[in-house]
Amino acid sequence: MVIISIIPTIIIGICFHAHPFHFISIFNWKLWSVAIATVIVTSLIIKLKHESHENVPLAPLCVEAACMEIPQRVMMQTLVLGILAMQKLNTLWSVFITALIWCAGILVQALVTKQKNFQYLFLEVSASFVFSMGIGYVFYSSECLFIPMLAHAAERFVTRTCLREVEE
């Protein structure tokens, strides 16, 4: 997904003058608080799915999660934000709209793969929506991709290590 999205991400970034590397925002403790709360809530929802990644090493899962923030934030959220700005609409809506788009993608994928476990799908969409709203707000406020990438990697780490020990 990340490799496929590189070219559109660059084009969207150039068209909307995106600069997702405002590193000064990493010192904003309020955004870190939102990110940490989002990771905790999302991780708890994910653990309800009882999904196991026992055969997958932790490092690649964390890297994959961090890299997923590139198409979701820099490509999709920037595109939605840019369209809203061009229409002179409240750009904060980009957070909600991006979350809906991402969840719609999960639902389409479930339809294509004929997934029948409604509880699993509901928890998957719920976790994705919560994460996308919280971290989308962090990205919107900070314009710093580093925080969402670190948060997504942290969510995988917490889900895979810390919460696994709680359920055993």
PDB file of C-alpha atoms in Angstrom, residues 68-135:
ATOM      1  CA  MET A  68       0.565   3.220   6.820  1.00  0.00           C
ATOM      2  CA  GLU A  69       0.412   6.757   8.174  1.00  0.00           C
ATOM      3  CA  ILE A  70       2.050   8.055   4.996  1.00  0.00           C
ATOM      4  CA  PRO A  71      -0.867   7.275   2.660  1.00  0.00           C
ATOM      5  CA  GLN A  72      -3.481   7.918   5.328  1.00  0.00           C
ATOM      6  CA  ARG A  73      -2.227  11.282   6.560  1.00  0.00           C
ATOM      7  CA  VAL A  74       0.021  12.781   3.903  1.00  0.00           C
ATOM      8  CA  MET A  75      -2.026  11.547   0.962  1.00  0.00           C
ATOM      9  CA  MET A  76      -5.651  11.107   2.048  1.00  0.00           C
ATOM     10  CA  GLN A  77      -5.997  13.617   4.871  1.00  0.00           C
ATOM     11  CA  THR A  78      -4.011  16.249   2.979  1.00  0.00           C
ATOM     12  CA  LEU A  79      -6.196  15.718  -0.102  1.00  0.00           C
ATOM     13  CA  VAL A  80      -9.422  16.052   1.907  1.00  0.00           C
ATOM     14  CA  LEU A  81      -8.050  19.074   3.772  1.00  0.00           C
ATOM     15  CA  GLY A  82      -7.011  20.705   0.500  1.00  0.00           C
ATOM     16  CA  ILE A  83     -10.422  20.152  -1.086  1.00  0.00           C
ATOM     17  CA  LEU A  84     -12.172  21.580   1.983  1.00  0.00           C
ATOM     18  CA  ALA A  85      -9.849  24.600   1.974  1.00  0.00           C
ATOM     19  CA  MET A  86     -10.501  25.222  -1.740  1.00  0.00           C
ATOM     20  CA  GLN A  87     -14.230  25.187  -1.009  1.00  0.00           C
ATOM     21  CA  LYS A  88     -13.668  27.555   1.937  1.00  0.00           C
ATOM     22  CA  LEU A  89     -15.075  24.961   4.350  1.00  0.00           C
ATOM     23  CA  ASN A  90     -13.872  24.147   7.858  1.00  0.00           C
ATOM     24  CA  THR A  91     -10.731  22.075   7.325  1.00  0.00           C
ATOM     25  CA  LEU A  92     -11.096  20.365  10.703  1.00  0.00           C
ATOM     26  CA  TRP A  93     -13.713  18.196   8.978  1.00  0.00           C
ATOM     27  CA  SER A  94     -10.792  16.556   7.166  1.00  0.00           C
ATOM     28  CA  VAL A  95     -10.176  14.479  10.295  1.00  0.00           C
ATOM     29  CA  PHE A  96     -13.712  13.038  10.334  1.00  0.00           C
ATOM     30  CA  ILE A  97     -13.957  12.595   6.565  1.00  0.00           C
ATOM     31  CA  THR A  98     -10.587  10.820   6.404  1.00  0.00           C
ATOM     32  CA  ALA A  99     -11.690   8.471   9.200  1.00  0.00           C
ATOM     33  CA  LEU A 100     -14.886   7.669   7.291  1.00  0.00           C
ATOM     34  CA  ILE A 101     -12.966   7.053   4.063  1.00  0.00           C
ATOM     35  CA  TRP A 102     -10.514   4.735   5.809  1.00  0.00           C
ATOM     36  CA  CYS A 103     -13.347   2.785   7.472  1.00  0.00           C
ATOM     37  CA  ALA A 104     -15.208   2.569   4.175  1.00  0.00           C
ATOM     38  CA  GLY A 105     -12.088   0.989   2.702  1.00  0.00           C
ATOM     39  CA  ILE A 106     -12.114  -1.655   5.439  1.00  0.00           C
ATOM     40  CA  LEU A 107     -15.782  -2.400   4.729  1.00  0.00           C
ATOM     41  CA  VAL A 108     -15.182  -2.677   0.973  1.00  0.00           C
ATOM     42  CA  GLN A 109     -12.273  -5.023   1.596  1.00  0.00           C
ATOM     43  CA  ALA A 110     -14.511  -7.143   3.868  1.00  0.00           C
ATOM     44  CA  LEU A 111     -17.154  -7.316   1.132  1.00  0.00           C
ATOM     45  CA  VAL A 112     -14.611  -8.330  -1.500  1.00  0.00           C
ATOM     46  CA  THR A 113     -13.146 -11.043   0.751  1.00  0.00           C
ATOM     47  CA  LYS A 114     -16.655 -12.088   1.874  1.00  0.00           C
ATOM     48  CA  GLN A 115     -15.842 -11.693   5.532  1.00  0.00           C
ATOM     49  CA  LYS A 116     -18.728 -13.003   7.607  1.00  0.00           C
ATOM     50  CA  ASN A 117     -17.586 -12.379  11.185  1.00  0.00           C
ATOM     51  CA  PHE A 118     -19.622  -9.268  12.025  1.00  0.00           C
ATOM     52  CA  GLN A 119     -18.163  -8.858  15.532  1.00  0.00           C
ATOM     53  CA  TYR A 120     -14.597  -8.926  14.198  1.00  0.00           C
ATOM     54  CA  LEU A 121     -15.483  -6.459  11.426  1.00  0.00           C
ATOM     55  CA  PHE A 122     -17.279  -4.143  13.861  1.00  0.00           C
ATOM     56  CA  LEU A 123     -14.252  -4.091  16.180  1.00  0.00           C
ATOM     57  CA  GLU A 124     -11.880  -3.580  13.233  1.00  0.00           C
ATOM     58  CA  VAL A 125     -13.870  -0.596  11.958  1.00  0.00           C
ATOM     59  CA  SER A 126     -14.311   0.805  15.483  1.00  0.00           C
ATOM     60  CA  ALA A 127     -10.591   0.595  16.233  1.00  0.00           C
ATOM     61  CA  SER A 128      -9.742   2.162  12.885  1.00  0.00           C
ATOM     62  CA  PHE A 129     -12.252   4.977  13.388  1.00  0.00           C
ATOM     63  CA  VAL A 130     -11.037   5.784  16.920  1.00  0.00           C
ATOM     64  CA  PHE A 131      -7.408   5.729  15.815  1.00  0.00           C
ATOM     65  CA  SER A 132      -8.059   7.765  12.690  1.00  0.00           C
ATOM     66  CA  MET A 133     -10.013  10.411  14.582  1.00  0.00           C
ATOM     67  CA  GLY A 134      -7.471  10.785  17.395  1.00  0.00           C
ATOM     68  CA  ILE A 135      -4.321  10.607  15.323  1.00  0.00           C
TER      69      ILE A 135
END
